[in-house]
Coordinates of C-alpha atoms in Angstrom, one line a residue:
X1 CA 0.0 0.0 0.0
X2 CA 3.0 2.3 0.8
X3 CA 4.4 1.7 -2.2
X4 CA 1.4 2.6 -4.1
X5 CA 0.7 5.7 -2.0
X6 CA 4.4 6.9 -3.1
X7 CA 4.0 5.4 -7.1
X8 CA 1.0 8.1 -7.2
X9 CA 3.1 10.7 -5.9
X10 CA 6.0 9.9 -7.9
X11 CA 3.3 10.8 -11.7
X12 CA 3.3 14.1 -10.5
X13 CA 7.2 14.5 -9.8
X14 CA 8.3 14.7 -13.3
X15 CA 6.1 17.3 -14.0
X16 CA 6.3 19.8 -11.2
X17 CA 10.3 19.4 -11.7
X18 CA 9.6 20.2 -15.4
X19 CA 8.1 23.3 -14.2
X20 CA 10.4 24.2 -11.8
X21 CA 13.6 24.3 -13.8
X22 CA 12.5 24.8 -17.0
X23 CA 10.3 28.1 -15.2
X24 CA 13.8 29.2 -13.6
X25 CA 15.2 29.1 -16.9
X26 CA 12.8 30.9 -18.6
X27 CA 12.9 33.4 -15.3
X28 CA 16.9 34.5 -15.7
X29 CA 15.8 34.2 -20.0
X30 CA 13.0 36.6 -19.5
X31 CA 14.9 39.1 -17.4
X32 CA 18.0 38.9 -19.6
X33 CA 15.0 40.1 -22.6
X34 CA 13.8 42.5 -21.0
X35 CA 16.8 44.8 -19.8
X36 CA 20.0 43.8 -21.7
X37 CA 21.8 44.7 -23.6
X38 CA 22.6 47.2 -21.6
X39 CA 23.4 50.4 -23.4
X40 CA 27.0 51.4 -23.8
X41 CA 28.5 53.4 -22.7
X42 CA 25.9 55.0 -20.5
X43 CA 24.7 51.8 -18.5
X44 CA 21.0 50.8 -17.1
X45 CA 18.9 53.6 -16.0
X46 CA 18.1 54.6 -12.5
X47 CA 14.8 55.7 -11.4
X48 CA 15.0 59.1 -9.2
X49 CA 12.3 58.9 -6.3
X50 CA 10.8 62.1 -7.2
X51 CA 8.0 62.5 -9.8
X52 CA 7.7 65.0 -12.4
X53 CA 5.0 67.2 -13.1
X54 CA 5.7 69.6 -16.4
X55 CA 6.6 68.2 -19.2
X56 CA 9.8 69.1 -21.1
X57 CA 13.4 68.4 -20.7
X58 CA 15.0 68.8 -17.0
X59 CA 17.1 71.8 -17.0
X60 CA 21.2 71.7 -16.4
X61 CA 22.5 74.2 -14.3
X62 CA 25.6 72.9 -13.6
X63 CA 28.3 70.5 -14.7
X64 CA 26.1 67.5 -12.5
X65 CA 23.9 69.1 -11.7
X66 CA 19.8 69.0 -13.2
X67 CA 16.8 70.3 -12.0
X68 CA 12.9 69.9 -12.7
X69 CA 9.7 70.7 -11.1
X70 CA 7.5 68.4 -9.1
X71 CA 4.1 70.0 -8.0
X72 CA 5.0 73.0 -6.2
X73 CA 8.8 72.2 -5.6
X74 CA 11.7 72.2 -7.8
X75 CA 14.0 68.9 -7.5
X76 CA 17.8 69.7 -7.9
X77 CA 19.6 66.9 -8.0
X78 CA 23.6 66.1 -8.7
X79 CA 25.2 63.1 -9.8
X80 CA 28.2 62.4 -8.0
X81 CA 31.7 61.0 -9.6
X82 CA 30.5 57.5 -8.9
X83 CA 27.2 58.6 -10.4
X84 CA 25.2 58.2 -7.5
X85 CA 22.3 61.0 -7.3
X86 CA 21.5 63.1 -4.3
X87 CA 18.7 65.8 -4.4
X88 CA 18.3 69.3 -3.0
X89 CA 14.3 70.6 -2.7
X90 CA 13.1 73.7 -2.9
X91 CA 10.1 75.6 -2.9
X92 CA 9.2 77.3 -6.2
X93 CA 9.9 81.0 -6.2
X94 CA 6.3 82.2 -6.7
X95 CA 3.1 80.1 -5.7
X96 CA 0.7 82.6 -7.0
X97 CA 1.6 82.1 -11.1
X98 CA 4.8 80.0 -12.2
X99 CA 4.8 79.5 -15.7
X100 CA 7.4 78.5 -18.4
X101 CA 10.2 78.9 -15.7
X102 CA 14.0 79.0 -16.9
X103 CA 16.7 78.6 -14.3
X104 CA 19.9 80.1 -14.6
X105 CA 22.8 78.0 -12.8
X106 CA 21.6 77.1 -9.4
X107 CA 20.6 79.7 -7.7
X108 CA 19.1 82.0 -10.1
X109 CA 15.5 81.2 -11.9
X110 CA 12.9 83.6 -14.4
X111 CA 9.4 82.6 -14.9
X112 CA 6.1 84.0 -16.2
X113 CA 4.1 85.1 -13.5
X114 CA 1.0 86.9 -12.7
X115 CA -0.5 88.8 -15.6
X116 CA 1.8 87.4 -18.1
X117 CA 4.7 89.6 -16.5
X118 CA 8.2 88.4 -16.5
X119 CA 10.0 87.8 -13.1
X120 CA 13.0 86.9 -11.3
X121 CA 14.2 85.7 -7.9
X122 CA 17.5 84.0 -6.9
X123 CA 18.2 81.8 -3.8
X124 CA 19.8 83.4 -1.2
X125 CA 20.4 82.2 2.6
X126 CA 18.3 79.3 2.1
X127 CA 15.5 81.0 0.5
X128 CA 14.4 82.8 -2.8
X129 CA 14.7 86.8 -2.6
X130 CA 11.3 88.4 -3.1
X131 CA 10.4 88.5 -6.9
X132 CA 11.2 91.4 -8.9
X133 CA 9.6 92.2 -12.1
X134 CA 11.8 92.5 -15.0
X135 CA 10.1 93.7 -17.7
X136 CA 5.9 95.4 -17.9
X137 CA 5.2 93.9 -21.2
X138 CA 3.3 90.6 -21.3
X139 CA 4.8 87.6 -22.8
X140 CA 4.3 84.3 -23.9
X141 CA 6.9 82.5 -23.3
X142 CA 10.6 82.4 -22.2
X143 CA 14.3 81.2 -22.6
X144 CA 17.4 81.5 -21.1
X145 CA 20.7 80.9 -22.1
X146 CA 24.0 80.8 -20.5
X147 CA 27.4 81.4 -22.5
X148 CA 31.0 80.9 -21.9
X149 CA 31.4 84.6 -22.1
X150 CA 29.7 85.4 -19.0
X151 CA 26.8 86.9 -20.3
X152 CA 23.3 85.3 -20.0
X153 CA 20.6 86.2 -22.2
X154 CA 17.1 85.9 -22.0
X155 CA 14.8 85.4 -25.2
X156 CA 11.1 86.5 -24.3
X157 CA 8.2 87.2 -27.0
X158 CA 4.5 88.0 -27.3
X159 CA 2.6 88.3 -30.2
X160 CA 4.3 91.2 -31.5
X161 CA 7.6 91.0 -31.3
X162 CA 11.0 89.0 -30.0
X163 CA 12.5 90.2 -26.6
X164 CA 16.2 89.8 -26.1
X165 CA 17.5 90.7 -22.9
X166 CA 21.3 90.6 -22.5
X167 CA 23.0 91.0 -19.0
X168 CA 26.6 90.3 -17.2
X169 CA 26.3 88.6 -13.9
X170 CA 23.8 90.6 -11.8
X171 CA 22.9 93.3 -13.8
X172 CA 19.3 94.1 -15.6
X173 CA 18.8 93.0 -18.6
X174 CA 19.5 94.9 -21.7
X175 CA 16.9 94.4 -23.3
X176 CA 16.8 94.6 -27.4
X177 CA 13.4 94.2 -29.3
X178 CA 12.6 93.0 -32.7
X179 CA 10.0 93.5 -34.8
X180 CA 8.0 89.5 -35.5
X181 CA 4.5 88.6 -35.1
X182 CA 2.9 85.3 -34.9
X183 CA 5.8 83.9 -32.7
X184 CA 4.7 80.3 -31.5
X185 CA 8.0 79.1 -30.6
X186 CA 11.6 80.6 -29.8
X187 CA 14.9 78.5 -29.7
X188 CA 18.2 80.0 -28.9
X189 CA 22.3 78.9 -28.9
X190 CA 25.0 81.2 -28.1
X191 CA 28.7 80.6 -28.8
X192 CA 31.6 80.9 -27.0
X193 CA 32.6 84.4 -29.0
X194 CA 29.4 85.3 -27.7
X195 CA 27.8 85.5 -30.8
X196 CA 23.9 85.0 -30.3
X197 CA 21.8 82.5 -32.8
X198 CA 17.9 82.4 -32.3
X199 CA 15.4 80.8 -34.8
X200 CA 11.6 81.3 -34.1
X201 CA 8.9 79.9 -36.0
X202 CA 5.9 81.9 -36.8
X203 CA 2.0 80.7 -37.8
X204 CA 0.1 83.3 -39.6
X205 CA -3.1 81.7 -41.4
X206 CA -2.6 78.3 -40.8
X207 CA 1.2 79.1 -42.7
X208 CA 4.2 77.9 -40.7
X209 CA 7.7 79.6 -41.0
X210 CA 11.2 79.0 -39.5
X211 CA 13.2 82.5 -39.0
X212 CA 16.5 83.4 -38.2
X213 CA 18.2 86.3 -36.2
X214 CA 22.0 86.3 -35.7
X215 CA 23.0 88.8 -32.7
X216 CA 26.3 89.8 -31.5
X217 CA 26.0 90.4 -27.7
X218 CA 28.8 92.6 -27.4
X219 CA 27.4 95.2 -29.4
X220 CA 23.7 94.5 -29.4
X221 CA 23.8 94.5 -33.3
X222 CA 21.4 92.5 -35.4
X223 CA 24.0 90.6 -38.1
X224 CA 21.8 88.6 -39.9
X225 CA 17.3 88.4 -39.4
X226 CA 15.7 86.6 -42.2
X227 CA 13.2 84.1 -42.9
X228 CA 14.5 80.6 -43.0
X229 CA 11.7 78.0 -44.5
X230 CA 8.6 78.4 -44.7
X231 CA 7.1 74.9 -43.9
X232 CA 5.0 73.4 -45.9
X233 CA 2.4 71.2 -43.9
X234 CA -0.7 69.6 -44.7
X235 CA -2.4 67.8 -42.1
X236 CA 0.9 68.0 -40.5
X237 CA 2.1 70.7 -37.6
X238 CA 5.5 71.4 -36.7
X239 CA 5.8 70.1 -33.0
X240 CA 9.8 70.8 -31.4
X241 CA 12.9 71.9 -32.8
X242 CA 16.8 72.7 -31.4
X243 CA 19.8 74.7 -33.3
X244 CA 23.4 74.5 -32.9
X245 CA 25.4 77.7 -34.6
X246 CA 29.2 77.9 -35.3
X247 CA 31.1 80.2 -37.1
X248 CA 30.1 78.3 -40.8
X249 CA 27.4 76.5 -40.1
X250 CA 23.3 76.6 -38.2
X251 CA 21.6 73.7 -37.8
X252 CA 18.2 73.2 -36.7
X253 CA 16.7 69.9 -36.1
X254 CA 13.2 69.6 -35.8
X255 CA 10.0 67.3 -35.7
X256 CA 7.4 67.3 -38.1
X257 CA 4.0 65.5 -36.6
X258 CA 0.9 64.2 -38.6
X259 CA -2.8 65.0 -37.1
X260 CA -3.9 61.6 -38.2
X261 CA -1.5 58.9 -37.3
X262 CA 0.5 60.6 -34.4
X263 CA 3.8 59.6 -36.0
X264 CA 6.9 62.4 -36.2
X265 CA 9.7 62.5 -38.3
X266 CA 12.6 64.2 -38.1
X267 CA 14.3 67.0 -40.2
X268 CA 17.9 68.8 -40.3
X269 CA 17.9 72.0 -41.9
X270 CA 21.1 72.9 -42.8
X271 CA 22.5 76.8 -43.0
X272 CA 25.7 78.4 -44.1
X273 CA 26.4 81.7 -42.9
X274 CA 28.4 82.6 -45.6
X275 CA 26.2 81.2 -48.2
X276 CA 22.5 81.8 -47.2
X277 CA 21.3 80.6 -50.5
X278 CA 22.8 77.4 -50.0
X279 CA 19.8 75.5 -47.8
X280 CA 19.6 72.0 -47.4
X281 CA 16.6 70.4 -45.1
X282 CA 17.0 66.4 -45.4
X283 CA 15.2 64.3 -43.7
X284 CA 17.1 62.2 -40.8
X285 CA 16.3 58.4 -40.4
X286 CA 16.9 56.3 -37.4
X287 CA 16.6 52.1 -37.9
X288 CA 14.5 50.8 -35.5
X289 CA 15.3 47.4 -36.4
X290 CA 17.4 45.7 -38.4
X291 CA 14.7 45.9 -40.8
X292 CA 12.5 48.8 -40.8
X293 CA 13.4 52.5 -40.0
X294 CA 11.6 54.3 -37.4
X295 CA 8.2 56.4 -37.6
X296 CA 8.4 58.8 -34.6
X297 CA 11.3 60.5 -33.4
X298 CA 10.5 63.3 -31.0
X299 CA 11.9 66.1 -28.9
X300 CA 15.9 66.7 -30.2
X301 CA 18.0 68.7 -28.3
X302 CA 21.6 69.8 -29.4
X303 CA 24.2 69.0 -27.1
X304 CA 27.9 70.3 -26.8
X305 CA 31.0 68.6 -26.5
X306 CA 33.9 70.3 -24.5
X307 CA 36.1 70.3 -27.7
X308 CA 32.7 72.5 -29.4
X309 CA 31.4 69.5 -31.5
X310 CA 27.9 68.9 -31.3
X311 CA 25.9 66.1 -30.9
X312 CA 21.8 65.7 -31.4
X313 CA 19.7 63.9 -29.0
X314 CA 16.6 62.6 -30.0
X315 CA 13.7 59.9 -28.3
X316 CA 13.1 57.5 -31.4
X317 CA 11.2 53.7 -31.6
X318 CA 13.7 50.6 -30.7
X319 CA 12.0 47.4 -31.8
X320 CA 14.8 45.1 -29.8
X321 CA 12.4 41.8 -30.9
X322 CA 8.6 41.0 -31.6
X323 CA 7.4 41.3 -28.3
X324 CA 9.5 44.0 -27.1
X325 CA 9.7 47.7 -28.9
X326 CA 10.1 51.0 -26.6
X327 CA 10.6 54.4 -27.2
X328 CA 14.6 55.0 -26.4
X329 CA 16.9 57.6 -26.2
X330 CA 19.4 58.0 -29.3
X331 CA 22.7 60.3 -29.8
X332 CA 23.1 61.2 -33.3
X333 CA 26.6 62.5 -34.3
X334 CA 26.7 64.5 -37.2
X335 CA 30.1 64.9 -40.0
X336 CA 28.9 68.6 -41.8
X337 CA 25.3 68.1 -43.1
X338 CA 25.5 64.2 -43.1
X339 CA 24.6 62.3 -40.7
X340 CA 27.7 60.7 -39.0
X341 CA 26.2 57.6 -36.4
X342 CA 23.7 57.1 -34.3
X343 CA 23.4 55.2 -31.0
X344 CA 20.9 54.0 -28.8
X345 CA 21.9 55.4 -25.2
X346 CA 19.1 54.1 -22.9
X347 CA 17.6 50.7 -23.0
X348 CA 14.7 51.1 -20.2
X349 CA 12.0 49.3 -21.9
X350 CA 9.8 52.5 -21.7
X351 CA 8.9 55.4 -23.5
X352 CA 11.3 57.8 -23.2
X353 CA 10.4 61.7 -23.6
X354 CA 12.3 64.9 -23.4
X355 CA 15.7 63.9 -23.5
X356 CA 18.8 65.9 -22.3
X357 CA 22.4 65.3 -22.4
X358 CA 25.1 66.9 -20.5
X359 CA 28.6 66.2 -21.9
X360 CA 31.8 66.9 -19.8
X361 CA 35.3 65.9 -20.5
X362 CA 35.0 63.0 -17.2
X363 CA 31.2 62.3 -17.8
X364 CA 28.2 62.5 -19.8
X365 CA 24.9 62.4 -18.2
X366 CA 21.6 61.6 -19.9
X367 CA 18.2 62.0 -18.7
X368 CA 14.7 61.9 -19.7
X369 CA 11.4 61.4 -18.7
X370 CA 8.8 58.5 -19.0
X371 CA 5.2 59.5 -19.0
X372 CA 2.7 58.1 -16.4
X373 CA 0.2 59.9 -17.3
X374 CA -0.9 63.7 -18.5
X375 CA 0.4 65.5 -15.6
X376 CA 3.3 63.3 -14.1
X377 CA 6.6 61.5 -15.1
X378 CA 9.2 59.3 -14.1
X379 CA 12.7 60.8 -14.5
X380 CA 15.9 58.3 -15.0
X381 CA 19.3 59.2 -16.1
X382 CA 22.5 57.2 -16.7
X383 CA 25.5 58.1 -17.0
X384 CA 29.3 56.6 -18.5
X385 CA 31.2 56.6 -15.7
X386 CA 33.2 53.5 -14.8
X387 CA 32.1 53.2 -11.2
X388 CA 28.0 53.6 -12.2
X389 CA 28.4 51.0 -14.8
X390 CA 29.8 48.6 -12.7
X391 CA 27.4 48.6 -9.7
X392 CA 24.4 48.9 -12.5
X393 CA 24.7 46.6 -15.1
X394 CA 24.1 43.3 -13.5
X395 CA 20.6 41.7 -12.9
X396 CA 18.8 42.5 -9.9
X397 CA 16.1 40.5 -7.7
X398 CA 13.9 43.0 -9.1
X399 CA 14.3 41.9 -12.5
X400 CA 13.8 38.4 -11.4
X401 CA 10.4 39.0 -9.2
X402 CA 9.2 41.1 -12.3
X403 CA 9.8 38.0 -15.1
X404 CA 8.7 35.4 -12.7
X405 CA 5.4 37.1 -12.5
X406 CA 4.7 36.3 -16.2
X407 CA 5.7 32.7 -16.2
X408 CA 2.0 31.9 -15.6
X409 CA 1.2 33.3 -18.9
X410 CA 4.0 31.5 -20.7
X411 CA 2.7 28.0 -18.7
X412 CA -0.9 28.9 -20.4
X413 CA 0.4 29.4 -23.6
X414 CA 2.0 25.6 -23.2
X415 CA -1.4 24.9 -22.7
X416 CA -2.5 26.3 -25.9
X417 CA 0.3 24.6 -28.0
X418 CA -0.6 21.4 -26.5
X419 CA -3.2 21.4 -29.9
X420 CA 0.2 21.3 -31.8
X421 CA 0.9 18.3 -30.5
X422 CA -1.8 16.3 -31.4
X423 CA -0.2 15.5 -35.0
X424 CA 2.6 13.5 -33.1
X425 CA 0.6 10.8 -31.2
X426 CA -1.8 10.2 -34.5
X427 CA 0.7 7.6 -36.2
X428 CA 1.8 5.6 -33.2
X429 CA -1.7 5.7 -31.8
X430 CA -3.0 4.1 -35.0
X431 CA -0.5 1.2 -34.7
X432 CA -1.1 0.4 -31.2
X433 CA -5.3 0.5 -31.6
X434 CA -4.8 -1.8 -34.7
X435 CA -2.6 -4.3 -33.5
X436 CA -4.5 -4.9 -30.1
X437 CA -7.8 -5.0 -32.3
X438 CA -6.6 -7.8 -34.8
X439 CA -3.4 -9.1 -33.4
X440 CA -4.3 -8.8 -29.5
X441 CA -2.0 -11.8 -28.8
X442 CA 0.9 -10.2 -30.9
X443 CA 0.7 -6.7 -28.6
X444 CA 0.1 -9.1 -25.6
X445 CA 3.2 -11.4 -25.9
X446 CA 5.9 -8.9 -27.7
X447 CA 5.1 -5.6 -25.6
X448 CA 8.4 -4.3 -25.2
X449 CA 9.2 -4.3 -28.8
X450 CA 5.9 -2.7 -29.6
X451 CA 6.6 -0.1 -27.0
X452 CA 10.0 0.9 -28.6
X453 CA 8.3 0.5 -32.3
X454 CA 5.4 3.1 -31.2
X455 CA 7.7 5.4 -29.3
X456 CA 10.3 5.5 -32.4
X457 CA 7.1 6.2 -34.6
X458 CA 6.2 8.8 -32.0
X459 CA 9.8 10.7 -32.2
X460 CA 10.0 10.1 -36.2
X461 CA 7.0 12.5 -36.1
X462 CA 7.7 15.0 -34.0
X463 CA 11.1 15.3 -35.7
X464 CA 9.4 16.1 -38.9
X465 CA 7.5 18.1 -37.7
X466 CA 10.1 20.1 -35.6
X467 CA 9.6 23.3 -37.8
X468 CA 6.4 23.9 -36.2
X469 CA 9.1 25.6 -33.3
X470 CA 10.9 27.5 -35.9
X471 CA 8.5 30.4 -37.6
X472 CA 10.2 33.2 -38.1
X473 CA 8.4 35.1 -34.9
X474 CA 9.8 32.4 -32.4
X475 CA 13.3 32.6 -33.9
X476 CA 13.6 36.4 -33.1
X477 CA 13.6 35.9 -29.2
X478 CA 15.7 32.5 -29.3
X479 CA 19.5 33.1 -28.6
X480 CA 21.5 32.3 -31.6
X481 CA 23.5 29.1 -29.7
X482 CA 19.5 27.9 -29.6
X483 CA 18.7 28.2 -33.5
X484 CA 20.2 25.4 -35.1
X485 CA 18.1 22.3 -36.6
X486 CA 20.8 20.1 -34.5
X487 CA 20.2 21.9 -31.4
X488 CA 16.7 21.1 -31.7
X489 CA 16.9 17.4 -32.8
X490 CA 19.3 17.1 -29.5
X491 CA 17.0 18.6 -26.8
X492 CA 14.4 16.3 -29.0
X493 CA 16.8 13.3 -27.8
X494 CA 17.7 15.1 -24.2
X495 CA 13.6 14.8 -24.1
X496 CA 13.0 11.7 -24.9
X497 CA 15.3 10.5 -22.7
X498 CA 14.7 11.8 -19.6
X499 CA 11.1 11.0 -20.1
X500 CA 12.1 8.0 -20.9
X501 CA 13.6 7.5 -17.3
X502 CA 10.8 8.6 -15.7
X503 CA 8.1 6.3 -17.6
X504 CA 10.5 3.5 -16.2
X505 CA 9.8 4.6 -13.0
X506 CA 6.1 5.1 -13.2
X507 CA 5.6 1.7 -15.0
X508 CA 7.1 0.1 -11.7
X509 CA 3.7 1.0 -9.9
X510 CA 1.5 -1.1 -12.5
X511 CA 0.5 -4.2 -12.0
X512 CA 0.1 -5.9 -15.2
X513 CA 2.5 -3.8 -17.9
X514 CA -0.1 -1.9 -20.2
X515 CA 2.1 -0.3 -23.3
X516 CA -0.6 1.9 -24.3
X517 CA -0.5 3.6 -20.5
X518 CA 3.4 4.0 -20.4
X519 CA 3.2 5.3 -24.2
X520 CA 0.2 8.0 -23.0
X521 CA 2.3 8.4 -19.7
X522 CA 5.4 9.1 -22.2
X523 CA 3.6 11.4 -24.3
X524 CA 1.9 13.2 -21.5
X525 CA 5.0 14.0 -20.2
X526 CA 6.9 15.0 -23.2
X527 CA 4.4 17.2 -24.9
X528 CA 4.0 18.9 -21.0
X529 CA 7.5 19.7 -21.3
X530 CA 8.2 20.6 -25.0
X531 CA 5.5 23.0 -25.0
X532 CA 6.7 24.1 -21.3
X533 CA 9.8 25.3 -23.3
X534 CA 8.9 26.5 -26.2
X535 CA 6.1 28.6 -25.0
X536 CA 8.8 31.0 -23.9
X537 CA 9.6 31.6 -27.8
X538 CA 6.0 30.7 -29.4
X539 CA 4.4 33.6 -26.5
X540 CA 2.6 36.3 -29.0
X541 CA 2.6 38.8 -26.0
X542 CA 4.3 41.6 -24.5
X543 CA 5.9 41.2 -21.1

């Protein structure tokens, strides 16, 4: 009786091992999918506690240092040399109105306040300075800018005109006005001969235009103010642009949207100082896959290298496999008015928004934000330093908990392969009904070799019919050691064989030997575990 009792339990052993190591497998496999490769040379992401609440690219305002506003404080927080972050919190400057804020370094911010008014405050003894109003005209919208010159310059506008106010360290602005209505946008880059480049886009009449103003800060004189392009959009809008000037060349990269499908593409507009006639606007792909190009890139930002090259950020569609595609953040390097490279710099799995990059000759930083819904956003950066890649790029018990939590839906998708199955139990199932129907004494007196002649049948089939594991869609998350056609025909044998062992095992509990039970206990256990496996590639869904 006790050995009955334990031949019972022993049916279910094979299984629940089955499950067991093959789900542990398919644990570390899952978690490997979803967050390597890990993106060189930045490494894996990390997750600042703090939410977001304002869309748009956090704000640099030193070498390490970024800030951003959550609810009714503003988060600075600085990245170490081991690029560990720690974060300072401050109030904001002005609960009544604080719109379209700009800060300048860290202790220094200009906003649009209370009837549309520009104002300014800077943090002194632990607390902002009450604010003072810097200009009484009502504006729309500002920008600041820092150079290497010193100076800082603010670029304001209403519907009328553009509003550049230039100032040395704590001084007033200087403010200079130019004549431009329609302004819906206002980017601005200023060199390190402090040489002033602004291009502002205009929409009169449903009519889109880029302009151009080139402004020497030193003298407050207007070198060069022309149109640049006008757009031509239909059913399209323009949706966010960035420039990068030197002494030859203005770029300006920016995102064309369509109203129907949601999808943005990216341009570079391309302008020689020297030669204003000379205007090239190409349009800038990214691949996505290995494949297929992408069909939204959005929010670029220029970025400067210490040596004055500069490099274009972007947030662009990665399809890493059929079951896993994100929105990533890509640095685009650029050789004149070609496009040099591009490489993916974040590999999150999310949907990354509003990219920055700070570059410094010992680090580069990048950080963007991933939406949670209309009014808040996760922020993550990563950085290249030695130190942050080491103690980052490794697995975590996070990743772990977070694949193990889909393996039911991989064990239900065994179920439904099971139907796949069928096909290889038809021909040796045949054999066995026929022979004990019209040769009963033949499967009663020569059962092992019947077994072995059904079970070989039983294998033959399921070899030939090992493709139905390799469509194309299964083969894009299988590793490349698991591909080959003698890979598969092995872990067939590995299969059979351990099954094998345990029908030996089970049959021990019978008391009479029945070959068509050990060949349905055989098959049972084999289909349960091929499927078991291969539901990890066959899975349709996204984790």
């Amino acid at each position: 009786m006790r050995n009955r009792t334990l031949w019972k339990l022993f049916t279910v052993v094979p299984f629940l091992a089955a499950m067991l190591l093959i789900g542990m497998i398919h644990m570390v496999m899952l978690a490997r999918e979803q967050v390597m490769p890990f993106a060189e040379p930045y490494g894996r992401a990390t997750l600042l506690p703090e939410i977001a609440s304002q869309a748009g690219p956090v704000q640099m305002t030193s070498p390490k240092t970024f800030a951003y506003r959550s609810g009714n404080e503003l988060i600075y927080v600085k990245i170490d040399n081991e690029g560990r972050s720690s974060s300072v919190v401050r109030s904001v400057p002005d609960s009544e109105f604080f719109q379209s804020y700009r800060l300048i370094g860290e202790g220094k911010a200009v906003w649009i306040g209370a009837n549309n008014k520009l104002y300014t405050s800077e943090w002194k003894n632990g607390n902002w300075s009450p604010k003072k109003l810097l200009t009484e005209t009502e504006m729309n919208g500002v920008q600041a800018i820092q150079g290497g010159t010193g100076k800082s310059v603010l670029l304001t506008y209403n519907d009328e005109a553009l509003f550049v106010g230039i100032s040395s360290g704590d001084d007033a602005p200087n403010w200079i006005k130019l004549n431009a209505s329609g302004i819906k946008q206002v980017q601005g880059f200023m060199d390190k001969n402090g040489m002033l480049s602004v291009v502002y886009a205009t929409s009169r009449e449903g009519n889109t235009a880029l302009h151009v103003v080139k402004l020497d800060t030193e003298s407050g004189k207007t070198v060069v103010m022309e149109k640049l392009k006008d757009l031509e959009l239909v059913n399209r809008y323009l949706e966010d642009y960035t420039l990068y000037a030197d002494n030859s060349l203005l770029r300006v990269a920016y995102t064309i949207s369509s109203a129907k499908s949601g999808k943005s593409s990216l341009q570079m507009l391309t302008f020689p100082w020297d030669k204003p006639t000379d205007l090239q606007d190409e349009r800038i792909d990214l691949p996505s896959s290995e494949t297929s190009d992408s069909d939204t890139i959005l929010q670029p930002i220029f970025s400067e290298t210490d040596s004055g090259e500069a490099t274009l950020v972007v947030s662009s569609v990665y399809e890493k496999n059929r079951r896993m595609s994100s929105q990533e953040v890509y640095q685009l390097s650029f050789h004149e008015t070609q496009l040099k490279s591009s490489t993916k710099i974040s590999q999150f799995g999310g949907f990354a928004q509003y990219p920055n990059l700070a570059q410094e000759p010992d680090a580069r930083i990048a950080v963007w934000l991933d939406p949670v819904n209309e009014a808040s956003y996760r922020v993550y950066y990563a950085t290249d330093q030695q130190p942050y890649q080491e103690r980052m790029n490794r697995l975590t018990a996070d990743d772990l908990r977070t694949a193990a939590e889909n393996l039911p839906l991989l064990w239900g998708i065994s179920l439904v392969t099971w139907f796949l199955s069928l096909k290889w139990i038809f021909l040796p199932g045949i054999y066995l009904l026929v022979l004990s129907a019209f040769w009963q004494h033949q499967y009663d007196s020569r059962q092992r070799l019947h077994f072995f002649i059904s079970l070989a049948m039983y294998i033959v089939v399921k070899a030939l019919f090992i493709q139905d594991y390799r469509k194309a869609v299964a083969l894009q998350v299988m590793p490349e050691a698991l591909q080959p056609i003698l890979v598969y025909l092995c872990m067939l044998i590995i299969t059979a064989l351990l099954v094998y062992v345990s029908t030996r095992q089970w049959r021990k509990g019978l008391n009479d030997r029945n070959i068509g039970l050990e060949l349905f206990y055989f098959v049972l256990l084999d289909v349960f575990m091929t499927n078991l496996w291969y539901s990890y590639f066959m899975s349709p869904a996204t984790f």
